[in-house]
Amino acid sequence: MERIPITKEGYERLKKELEQLKSVDRPKTIEAIEVARAHGDLSENAEYDAAKERQSFIEGRISELSYKLANADIIDPTKLSKDKVVFGCRIRLENVDSGDEVTYQLVGPDESDIGKGKISVSSPLGRAILGKIPGDEVVVDAPGGKRCYELVQIL
């Protein structure tokens, strides 16, 4: 069974989404299906088709979230070593060409949000910086071309 690394914050967010789907969205959709059924002929009932499609999406998402939560490996970033870059740590990078600095936290794919400075460990940059130590050069083959960074600090 595959363990899925996730931060406590990410775990709680997925748990909250699952609870919302089960307690609010699923019952609303079931009710919408019942209302659409009451309108008669289901073969040409767009309301019914839309509600069934929504139900399928919700059930799929519930299944996906249940699997991820059951296999979650919660990692506390505060207890990580700052010797090298690992999942959950925050880092500061300097773009070698422009001198611009950025700060990121390495998180799981479900938690990534570039606007909040969270990048996925499975992203090109995330994969490139795993295992690096401060002072190392990081070269990333990104969709926009090669980028060169220096790992300034593990925060």
GROMACS .gro file of N, CA and C in nm:
model
  465
    1MET      N    1   0.084  -0.118   0.000
    1MET     CA    2   0.000   0.000   0.000
    1MET      C    3   0.089   0.125   0.000
    2GLU      N    4   0.059   0.214  -0.088
    2GLU     CA    5   0.136   0.337  -0.104
    2GLU      C    6   0.102   0.438   0.006
    3ARG      N    7   0.203   0.491   0.073
    3ARG     CA    8   0.183   0.596   0.172
    3ARG      C    9   0.187   0.730   0.100
    4ILE      N   10   0.101   0.821   0.138
    4ILE     CA   11   0.091   0.951   0.072
    4ILE      C   12   0.138   1.058   0.170
    5PRO      N   13   0.253   1.121   0.144
    5PRO     CA   14   0.301   1.224   0.237
    5PRO      C   15   0.212   1.348   0.229
    6ILE      N   16   0.183   1.404   0.346
    6ILE     CA   17   0.096   1.521   0.354
    6ILE      C   18   0.126   1.595   0.483
    7THR      N   19   0.109   1.725   0.482
    7THR     CA   20   0.125   1.802   0.605
    7THR      C   21  -0.004   1.792   0.686
    8LYS      N   22   0.003   1.825   0.813
    8LYS     CA   23  -0.116   1.823   0.900
    8LYS      C   24  -0.224   1.917   0.844
    9GLU      N   25  -0.181   2.034   0.798
    9GLU     CA   26  -0.274   2.132   0.741
    9GLU      C   27  -0.344   2.075   0.617
   10GLY      N   28  -0.269   2.010   0.530
   10GLY     CA   29  -0.326   1.949   0.410
   10GLY      C   30  -0.422   1.836   0.444
   11TYR      N   31  -0.386   1.756   0.545
   11TYR     CA   32  -0.471   1.646   0.590
   11TYR      C   33  -0.605   1.700   0.639
   12GLU      N   34  -0.599   1.805   0.721
   12GLU     CA   35  -0.721   1.863   0.776
   12GLU      C   36  -0.809   1.922   0.665
   13ARG      N   37  -0.746   1.983   0.564
   13ARG     CA   38  -0.822   2.040   0.454
   13ARG      C   39  -0.895   1.931   0.375
   14LEU      N   40  -0.826   1.820   0.347
   14LEU     CA   41  -0.890   1.709   0.275
   14LEU      C   42  -1.002   1.647   0.358
   15LYS      N   43  -0.980   1.636   0.488
   15LYS     CA   44  -1.081   1.581   0.578
   15LYS      C   45  -1.206   1.668   0.579
   16LYS      N   46  -1.185   1.800   0.580
   16LYS     CA   47  -1.296   1.895   0.579
   16LYS      C   48  -1.374   1.885   0.447
   17GLU      N   49  -1.301   1.872   0.336
   17GLU     CA   50  -1.367   1.858   0.206
   17GLU      C   51  -1.450   1.730   0.201
   18LEU      N   52  -1.395   1.621   0.252
   18LEU     CA   53  -1.466   1.493   0.255
   18LEU      C   54  -1.595   1.505   0.337
   19GLU      N   55  -1.586   1.568   0.452
   19GLU     CA   56  -1.704   1.585   0.538
   19GLU      C   57  -1.810   1.670   0.467
   20GLN      N   58  -1.768   1.775   0.397
   20GLN     CA   59  -1.860   1.861   0.321
   20GLN      C   60  -1.932   1.779   0.212
   21LEU      N   61  -1.855   1.697   0.142
   21LEU     CA   62  -1.913   1.615   0.035
   21LEU      C   63  -2.015   1.516   0.091
   22LYS      N   64  -1.980   1.452   0.202
   22LYS     CA   65  -2.069   1.351   0.260
   22LYS      C   66  -2.192   1.410   0.327
   23SER      N   67  -2.176   1.519   0.400
   23SER     CA   68  -2.287   1.569   0.480
   23SER      C   69  -2.372   1.676   0.411
   24VAL      N   70  -2.317   1.744   0.310
   24VAL     CA   71  -2.392   1.852   0.245
   24VAL      C   72  -2.416   1.823   0.097
   25ASP      N   73  -2.309   1.804   0.021
   25ASP     CA   74  -2.321   1.792  -0.124
   25ASP      C   75  -2.394   1.664  -0.168
   26ARG      N   76  -2.361   1.551  -0.106
   26ARG     CA   77  -2.425   1.425  -0.144
   26ARG      C   78  -2.576   1.431  -0.119
   27PRO      N   79  -2.622   1.470   0.003
   27PRO     CA   80  -2.767   1.477   0.025
   27PRO      C   81  -2.838   1.575  -0.068
   28LYS      N   82  -2.775   1.690  -0.098
   28LYS     CA   83  -2.836   1.787  -0.190
   28LYS      C   84  -2.853   1.725  -0.328
   29THR      N   85  -2.755   1.651  -0.372
   29THR     CA   86  -2.761   1.589  -0.505
   29THR      C   87  -2.866   1.480  -0.510
   30ILE      N   88  -2.876   1.402  -0.404
   30ILE     CA   89  -2.979   1.298  -0.398
   30ILE      C   90  -3.117   1.361  -0.405
   31GLU      N   91  -3.132   1.472  -0.334
   31GLU     CA   92  -3.260   1.544  -0.337
   31GLU      C   93  -3.288   1.597  -0.478
   32ALA      N   94  -3.187   1.650  -0.546
   32ALA     CA   95  -3.204   1.702  -0.682
   32ALA      C   96  -3.244   1.590  -0.778
   33ILE      N   97  -3.191   1.471  -0.759
   33ILE     CA   98  -3.227   1.355  -0.842
   33ILE      C   99  -3.374   1.320  -0.820
   34GLU      N  100  -3.416   1.319  -0.695
   34GLU     CA  101  -3.555   1.287  -0.663
   34GLU      C  102  -3.651   1.389  -0.724
   35VAL      N  103  -3.616   1.516  -0.715
   35VAL     CA  104  -3.700   1.621  -0.773
   35VAL      C  105  -3.709   1.605  -0.925
   36ALA      N  106  -3.594   1.578  -0.987
   36ALA     CA  107  -3.591   1.561  -1.133
   36ALA      C  108  -3.671   1.438  -1.176
   37ARG      N  109  -3.665   1.331  -1.097
   37ARG     CA  110  -3.742   1.210  -1.126
   37ARG      C  111  -3.892   1.237  -1.124
   38ALA      N  112  -3.932   1.324  -1.033
   38ALA     CA  113  -4.074   1.356  -1.018
   38ALA      C  114  -4.130   1.427  -1.141
   39HIS      N  115  -4.042   1.480  -1.225
   39HIS     CA  116  -4.089   1.550  -1.345
   39HIS      C  117  -4.129   1.455  -1.458
   40GLY      N  118  -4.109   1.328  -1.436
   40GLY     CA  119  -4.157   1.232  -1.536
   40GLY      C  120  -4.047   1.172  -1.621
   41ASP      N  121  -4.069   1.169  -1.752
   41ASP     CA  122  -3.983   1.103  -1.851
   41ASP      C  123  -3.836   1.138  -1.830
   42LEU      N  124  -3.756   1.037  -1.791
   42LEU     CA  125  -3.614   1.059  -1.762
   42LEU      C  126  -3.527   1.063  -1.887
   43SER      N  127  -3.578   1.012  -1.998
   43SER     CA  128  -3.497   1.005  -2.120
   43SER      C  129  -3.463   1.142  -2.177
   44GLU      N  130  -3.547   1.241  -2.153
   44GLU     CA  131  -3.521   1.376  -2.204
   44GLU      C  132  -3.520   1.478  -2.091
   45ASN      N  133  -3.473   1.435  -1.975
   45ASN     CA  134  -3.476   1.521  -1.857
   45ASN      C  135  -3.333   1.570  -1.828
   46ALA      N  136  -3.304   1.693  -1.870
   46ALA     CA  137  -3.169   1.749  -1.852
   46ALA      C  138  -3.136   1.767  -1.704
   47GLU      N  139  -3.234   1.803  -1.624
   47GLU     CA  140  -3.213   1.819  -1.479
   47GLU      C  141  -3.166   1.688  -1.418
   48TYR      N  142  -3.231   1.581  -1.456
   48TYR     CA  143  -3.196   1.449  -1.404
   48TYR      C  144  -3.054   1.410  -1.447
   49ASP      N  145  -3.024   1.430  -1.575
   49ASP     CA  146  -2.890   1.397  -1.626
   49ASP      C  147  -2.783   1.476  -1.553
   50ALA      N  148  -2.806   1.605  -1.531
   50ALA     CA  149  -2.708   1.690  -1.462
   50ALA      C  150  -2.690   1.644  -1.317
   51ALA      N  151  -2.798   1.610  -1.250
   51ALA     CA  152  -2.790   1.566  -1.111
   51ALA      C  153  -2.718   1.432  -1.101
   52LYS      N  154  -2.743   1.342  -1.194
   52LYS     CA  155  -2.673   1.212  -1.193
   52LYS      C  156  -2.524   1.230  -1.220
   53GLU      N  157  -2.492   1.322  -1.311
   53GLU     CA  158  -2.352   1.351  -1.341
   53GLU      C  159  -2.283   1.408  -1.217
   54ARG      N  160  -2.351   1.498  -1.150
   54ARG     CA  161  -2.296   1.559  -1.027
   54ARG      C  162  -2.278   1.451  -0.920
   55GLN      N  163  -2.373   1.361  -0.909
   55GLN     CA  164  -2.363   1.253  -0.811
   55GLN      C  165  -2.241   1.165  -0.841
   56SER      N  166  -2.219   1.135  -0.967
   56SER     CA  167  -2.105   1.054  -1.006
   56SER      C  168  -1.973   1.123  -0.968
   57PHE      N  169  -1.966   1.254  -0.993
   57PHE     CA  170  -1.846   1.329  -0.957
   57PHE      C  171  -1.823   1.325  -0.805
   58ILE      N  172  -1.930   1.349  -0.729
   58ILE     CA  173  -1.918   1.351  -0.582
   58ILE      C  174  -1.873   1.216  -0.528
   59GLU      N  175  -1.934   1.108  -0.578
   59GLU     CA  176  -1.897   0.975  -0.531
   59GLU      C  177  -1.751   0.942  -0.565
   60GLY      N  178  -1.708   0.983  -0.684
   60GLY     CA  179  -1.568   0.962  -0.723
   60GLY      C  180  -1.472   1.039  -0.633
   61ARG      N  181  -1.507   1.164  -0.603
   61ARG     CA  182  -1.422   1.247  -0.517
   61ARG      C  183  -1.420   1.192  -0.374
   62ILE      N  184  -1.534   1.144  -0.324
   62ILE     CA  185  -1.539   1.084  -0.191
   62ILE      C  186  -1.447   0.963  -0.185
   63SER      N  187  -1.452   0.881  -0.288
   63SER     CA  188  -1.367   0.763  -0.294
   63SER      C  189  -1.219   0.801  -0.296
   64GLU      N  190  -1.186   0.900  -0.379
   64GLU     CA  191  -1.047   0.946  -0.390
   64GLU      C  192  -0.997   1.002  -0.257
   65LEU      N  193  -1.076   1.088  -0.193
   65LEU     CA  194  -1.034   1.148  -0.066
   65LEU      C  195  -1.023   1.044   0.044
   66SER      N  196  -1.116   0.949   0.047
   66SER     CA  197  -1.111   0.843   0.148
   66SER      C  198  -0.983   0.763   0.135
   67TYR      N  199  -0.944   0.731   0.012
   67TYR     CA  200  -0.820   0.657  -0.011
   67TYR      C  201  -0.699   0.738   0.036
   68LYS      N  202  -0.695   0.866  -0.002
   68LYS     CA  203  -0.581   0.950   0.035
   68LYS      C  204  -0.570   0.967   0.186
   69LEU      N  205  -0.680   0.987   0.252
   69LEU     CA  206  -0.678   1.004   0.397
   69LEU      C  207  -0.639   0.874   0.468
   70ALA      N  208  -0.688   0.762   0.418
   70ALA     CA  209  -0.655   0.633   0.479
   70ALA      C  210  -0.507   0.599   0.463
   71ASN      N  211  -0.446   0.649   0.356
   71ASN     CA  212  -0.305   0.617   0.330
   71ASN      C  213  -0.211   0.734   0.358
   72ALA      N  214  -0.264   0.836   0.425
   72ALA     CA  215  -0.184   0.956   0.452
   72ALA      C  216  -0.072   0.928   0.551
   73ASP      N  217   0.041   0.987   0.523
   73ASP     CA  218   0.157   0.982   0.612
   73ASP      C  219   0.181   1.128   0.651
   74ILE      N  220   0.124   1.168   0.766
   74ILE     CA  221   0.130   1.308   0.808
   74ILE      C  222   0.271   1.341   0.855
   75ILE      N  223   0.326   1.445   0.794
   75ILE     CA  224   0.462   1.488   0.826
   75ILE      C  225   0.457   1.625   0.889
   76ASP      N  226   0.521   1.638   1.006
   76ASP     CA  227   0.526   1.765   1.077
   76ASP      C  228   0.653   1.839   1.036
   77PRO      N  229   0.640   1.945   0.957
   77PRO     CA  230   0.758   2.018   0.909
   77PRO      C  231   0.847   2.074   1.020
   78THR      N  232   0.790   2.099   1.139
   78THR     CA  233   0.871   2.155   1.248
   78THR      C  234   0.970   2.054   1.305
   79LYS      N  235   0.948   1.927   1.279
   79LYS     CA  236   1.037   1.823   1.333
   79LYS      C  237   1.139   1.774   1.230
   80LEU      N  238   1.149   1.844   1.118
   80LEU     CA  239   1.240   1.800   1.012
   80LEU      C  240   1.380   1.856   1.033
   81SER      N  241   1.476   1.780   0.988
   81SER     CA  242   1.615   1.825   0.989
   81SER      C  243   1.632   1.933   0.884
   82LYS      N  244   1.718   2.027   0.910
   82LYS     CA  245   1.743   2.133   0.813
   82LYS      C  246   1.875   2.110   0.739
   83ASP      N  247   1.922   1.985   0.738
   83ASP     CA  248   2.047   1.950   0.670
   83ASP      C  249   2.031   1.946   0.519
   84LYS      N  250   1.919   1.889   0.474
   84LYS     CA  251   1.893   1.879   0.330
   84LYS      C  252   1.744   1.895   0.305
   85VAL      N  253   1.709   1.921   0.180
   85VAL     CA  254   1.569   1.945   0.143
   85VAL      C  255   1.493   1.813   0.142
   86VAL      N  256   1.383   1.811   0.220
   86VAL     CA  257   1.294   1.695   0.225
   86VAL      C  258   1.150   1.745   0.219
   87PHE      N  259   1.057   1.654   0.203
   87PHE     CA  260   0.914   1.689   0.201
   87PHE      C  261   0.879   1.771   0.324
   88GLY      N  262   0.801   1.876   0.303
   88GLY     CA  263   0.750   1.956   0.412
   88GLY      C  264   0.835   2.076   0.450
   89CYS      N  265   0.962   2.076   0.412
   89CYS     CA  266   1.047   2.187   0.454
   89CYS      C  267   1.024   2.312   0.368
   90ARG      N  268   1.059   2.426   0.427
   90ARG     CA  269   1.050   2.554   0.357
   90ARG      C  270   1.192   2.589   0.313
   91ILE      N  271   1.202   2.644   0.194
   91ILE     CA  272   1.333   2.677   0.138
   91ILE      C  273   1.332   2.815   0.076
   92ARG      N  274   1.450   2.872   0.066
   92ARG     CA  275   1.465   2.999  -0.005
   92ARG      C  276   1.561   2.976  -0.119
   93LEU      N  277   1.517   3.013  -0.239
   93LEU     CA  278   1.596   2.998  -0.361
   93LEU      C  279   1.627   3.134  -0.420
   94GLU      N  280   1.743   3.143  -0.486
   94GLU     CA  281   1.777   3.264  -0.560
   94GLU      C  282   1.793   3.228  -0.706
   95ASN      N  283   1.723   3.300  -0.792
   95ASN     CA  284   1.736   3.281  -0.936
   95ASN      C  285   1.874   3.332  -0.975
   96VAL      N  286   1.958   3.245  -1.030
   96VAL     CA  287   2.095   3.280  -1.063
   96VAL      C  288   2.102   3.391  -1.167
   97ASP      N  289   2.010   3.392  -1.262
   97ASP     CA  290   2.012   3.491  -1.369
   97ASP      C  291   1.964   3.629  -1.322
   98SER      N  292   1.854   3.633  -1.247
   98SER     CA  293   1.794   3.763  -1.211
   98SER      C  294   1.829   3.810  -1.070
   99GLY      N  295   1.870   3.718  -0.984
   99GLY     CA  296   1.898   3.754  -0.845
   99GLY      C  297   1.773   3.756  -0.758
  100ASP      N  298   1.655   3.732  -0.818
  100ASP     CA  299   1.530   3.730  -0.741
  100ASP      C  300   1.529   3.611  -0.646
  101GLU      N  301   1.475   3.635  -0.527
  101GLU     CA  302   1.463   3.527  -0.429
  101GLU      C  303   1.317   3.489  -0.411
  102VAL      N  304   1.293   3.360  -0.391
  102VAL     CA  305   1.159   3.308  -0.365
  102VAL      C  306   1.167   3.210  -0.249
  103THR      N  307   1.056   3.199  -0.177
  103THR     CA  308   1.047   3.105  -0.067
  103THR      C  309   0.932   3.009  -0.097
  104TYR      N  310   0.959   2.880  -0.081
  104TYR     CA  311   0.858   2.777  -0.106
  104TYR      C  312   0.857   2.675   0.006
  105GLN      N  313   0.744   2.609   0.019
  105GLN     CA  314   0.735   2.492   0.104
  105GLN      C  315   0.705   2.374   0.012
  106LEU      N  316   0.775   2.263   0.033
  106LEU     CA  317   0.752   2.143  -0.047
  106LEU      C  318   0.637   2.064   0.015
  107VAL      N  319   0.531   2.045  -0.061
  107VAL     CA  320   0.412   1.976  -0.013
  107VAL      C  321   0.368   1.870  -0.114
  108GLY      N  322   0.264   1.797  -0.078
  108GLY     CA  323   0.209   1.698  -0.170
  108GLY      C  324   0.128   1.763  -0.281
  109PRO      N  325   0.100   1.689  -0.387
  109PRO     CA  326   0.025   1.744  -0.500
  109PRO      C  327  -0.110   1.804  -0.463
  110ASP      N  328  -0.178   1.748  -0.363
  110ASP     CA  329  -0.310   1.800  -0.323
  110ASP      C  330  -0.301   1.931  -0.247
  111GLU      N  331  -0.182   1.964  -0.199
  111GLU     CA  332  -0.165   2.084  -0.118
  111GLU      C  333  -0.102   2.199  -0.195
  112SER      N  334  -0.047   2.172  -0.311
  112SER     CA  335   0.029   2.275  -0.381
  112SER      C  336  -0.058   2.396  -0.417
  113ASP      N  337   0.000   2.513  -0.397
  113ASP     CA  338  -0.066   2.640  -0.428
  113ASP      C  339   0.045   2.744  -0.443
  114ILE      N  340   0.085   2.768  -0.566
  114ILE     CA  341   0.199   2.856  -0.593
  114ILE      C  342   0.176   2.995  -0.535
  115GLY      N  343   0.051   3.040  -0.532
  115GLY     CA  344   0.019   3.171  -0.477
  115GLY      C  345   0.048   3.181  -0.328
  116LYS      N  346   0.045   3.068  -0.260
  116LYS     CA  347   0.075   3.064  -0.117
  116LYS      C  348   0.216   3.013  -0.090
  117GLY      N  349   0.295   2.998  -0.197
  117GLY     CA  350   0.434   2.953  -0.181
  117GLY      C  351   0.447   2.806  -0.152
  118LYS      N  352   0.352   2.726  -0.196
  118LYS     CA  353   0.356   2.581  -0.173
  118LYS      C  354   0.367   2.512  -0.308
  119ILE      N  355   0.477   2.437  -0.325
  119ILE     CA  356   0.496   2.365  -0.451
  119ILE      C  357   0.498   2.214  -0.424
  120SER      N  358   0.453   2.141  -0.521
  120SER     CA  359   0.445   1.996  -0.509
  120SER      C  360   0.583   1.933  -0.522
  121VAL      N  361   0.606   1.829  -0.441
  121VAL     CA  362   0.732   1.756  -0.452
  121VAL      C  363   0.742   1.683  -0.585
  122SER      N  364   0.629   1.667  -0.654
  122SER     CA  365   0.632   1.598  -0.783
  122SER      C  366   0.643   1.696  -0.900
  123SER      N  367   0.648   1.826  -0.872
  123SER     CA  368   0.667   1.925  -0.978
  123SER      C  369   0.813   1.922  -1.024
  124PRO      N  370   0.843   1.976  -1.142
  124PRO     CA  371   0.983   1.976  -1.187
  124PRO      C  372   1.078   2.042  -1.086
  125LEU      N  373   1.038   2.156  -1.030
  125LEU     CA  374   1.124   2.222  -0.931
  125LEU      C  375   1.131   2.141  -0.803
  126GLY      N  376   1.018   2.089  -0.759
  126GLY     CA  377   1.016   2.008  -0.637
  126GLY      C  378   1.108   1.888  -0.646
  127ARG      N  379   1.103   1.817  -0.758
  127ARG     CA  380   1.190   1.701  -0.777
  127ARG      C  381   1.337   1.742  -0.783
  128ALA      N  382   1.363   1.858  -0.845
  128ALA     CA  383   1.502   1.904  -0.861
  128ALA      C  384   1.567   1.944  -0.729
  129ILE      N  385   1.490   1.993  -0.633
  129ILE     CA  386   1.552   2.041  -0.510
  129ILE      C  387   1.554   1.938  -0.397
  130LEU      N  388   1.481   1.829  -0.411
  130LEU     CA  389   1.485   1.725  -0.308
  130LEU      C  390   1.628   1.676  -0.287
  131GLY      N  391   1.669   1.668  -0.162
  131GLY     CA  392   1.801   1.616  -0.128
  131GLY      C  393   1.913   1.718  -0.138
  132LYS      N  394   1.884   1.839  -0.184
  132LYS     CA  395   1.988   1.941  -0.198
  132LYS      C  396   2.020   2.002  -0.062
  133ILE      N  397   2.139   2.064  -0.053
  133ILE     CA  398   2.180   2.133   0.069
  133ILE      C  399   2.207   2.279   0.033
  134PRO      N  400   2.203   2.369   0.132
  134PRO     CA  401   2.229   2.510   0.102
  134PRO      C  402   2.363   2.528   0.028
  135GLY      N  403   2.357   2.613  -0.075
  135GLY     CA  404   2.475   2.636  -0.159
  135GLY      C  405   2.471   2.558  -0.289
  136ASP      N  406   2.389   2.454  -0.295
  136ASP     CA  407   2.378   2.373  -0.417
  136ASP      C  408   2.308   2.453  -0.528
  137GLU      N  409   2.350   2.423  -0.650
  137GLU     CA  410   2.283   2.481  -0.766
  137GLU      C  411   2.172   2.385  -0.808
  138VAL      N  412   2.059   2.443  -0.845
  138VAL     CA  413   1.943   2.363  -0.886
  138VAL      C  414   1.907   2.405  -1.028
  139VAL      N  415   1.913   2.310  -1.121
  139VAL     CA  416   1.876   2.336  -1.259
  139VAL      C  417   1.745   2.265  -1.286
  140VAL      N  418   1.648   2.342  -1.338
  140VAL     CA  419   1.515   2.288  -1.360
  140VAL      C  420   1.479   2.298  -1.507
  141ASP      N  421   1.436   2.186  -1.563
  141ASP     CA  422   1.382   2.186  -1.699
  141ASP      C  423   1.232   2.209  -1.686
  142ALA      N  424   1.192   2.334  -1.690
  142ALA     CA  425   1.052   2.371  -1.675
  142ALA      C  426   0.990   2.390  -1.813
  143PRO      N  427   0.857   2.389  -1.821
  143PRO     CA  428   0.792   2.411  -1.950
  143PRO      C  429   0.835   2.542  -2.018
  144GLY      N  430   0.873   2.643  -1.941
  144GLY     CA  431   0.918   2.771  -1.997
  144GLY      C  432   1.066   2.773  -2.031
  145GLY      N  433   1.135   2.662  -2.016
  145GLY     CA  434   1.279   2.654  -2.045
  145GLY      C  435   1.358   2.625  -1.919
  146LYS      N  436   1.491   2.616  -1.935
  146LYS     CA  437   1.579   2.586  -1.821
  146LYS      C  438   1.587   2.705  -1.727
  147ARG      N  439   1.583   2.675  -1.599
  147ARG     CA  440   1.598   2.777  -1.496
  147ARG      C  441   1.707   2.732  -1.400
  148CYS      N  442   1.788   2.826  -1.356
  148CYS     CA  443   1.897   2.797  -1.264
  148CYS      C  444   1.875   2.871  -1.132
  149TYR      N  445   1.881   2.798  -1.023
  149TYR     CA  446   1.863   2.855  -0.890
  149TYR      C  447   1.979   2.812  -0.801
  150GLU      N  448   1.998   2.888  -0.695
  150GLU     CA  449   2.088   2.846  -0.589
  150GLU      C  450   2.002   2.828  -0.464
  151LEU      N  451   2.021   2.715  -0.395
  151LEU     CA  452   1.949   2.694  -0.270
  151LEU      C  453   2.019   2.777  -0.163
  152VAL      N  454   1.954   2.884  -0.121
  152VAL     CA  455   2.014   2.977  -0.027
  152VAL      C  456   2.002   2.925   0.117
  153GLN      N  457   1.881   2.879   0.152
  153GLN     CA  458   1.858   2.842   0.291
  153GLN      C  459   1.742   2.746   0.304
  154ILE      N  460   1.753   2.656   0.402
  154ILE     CA  461   1.641   2.572   0.443
  154ILE      C  462   1.588   2.636   0.569
  155LEU      N  463   1.465   2.681   0.564
  155LEU     CA  464   1.407   2.758   0.675
  155LEU      C  465   1.342   2.670   0.780
   0.00000   0.00000   0.00000
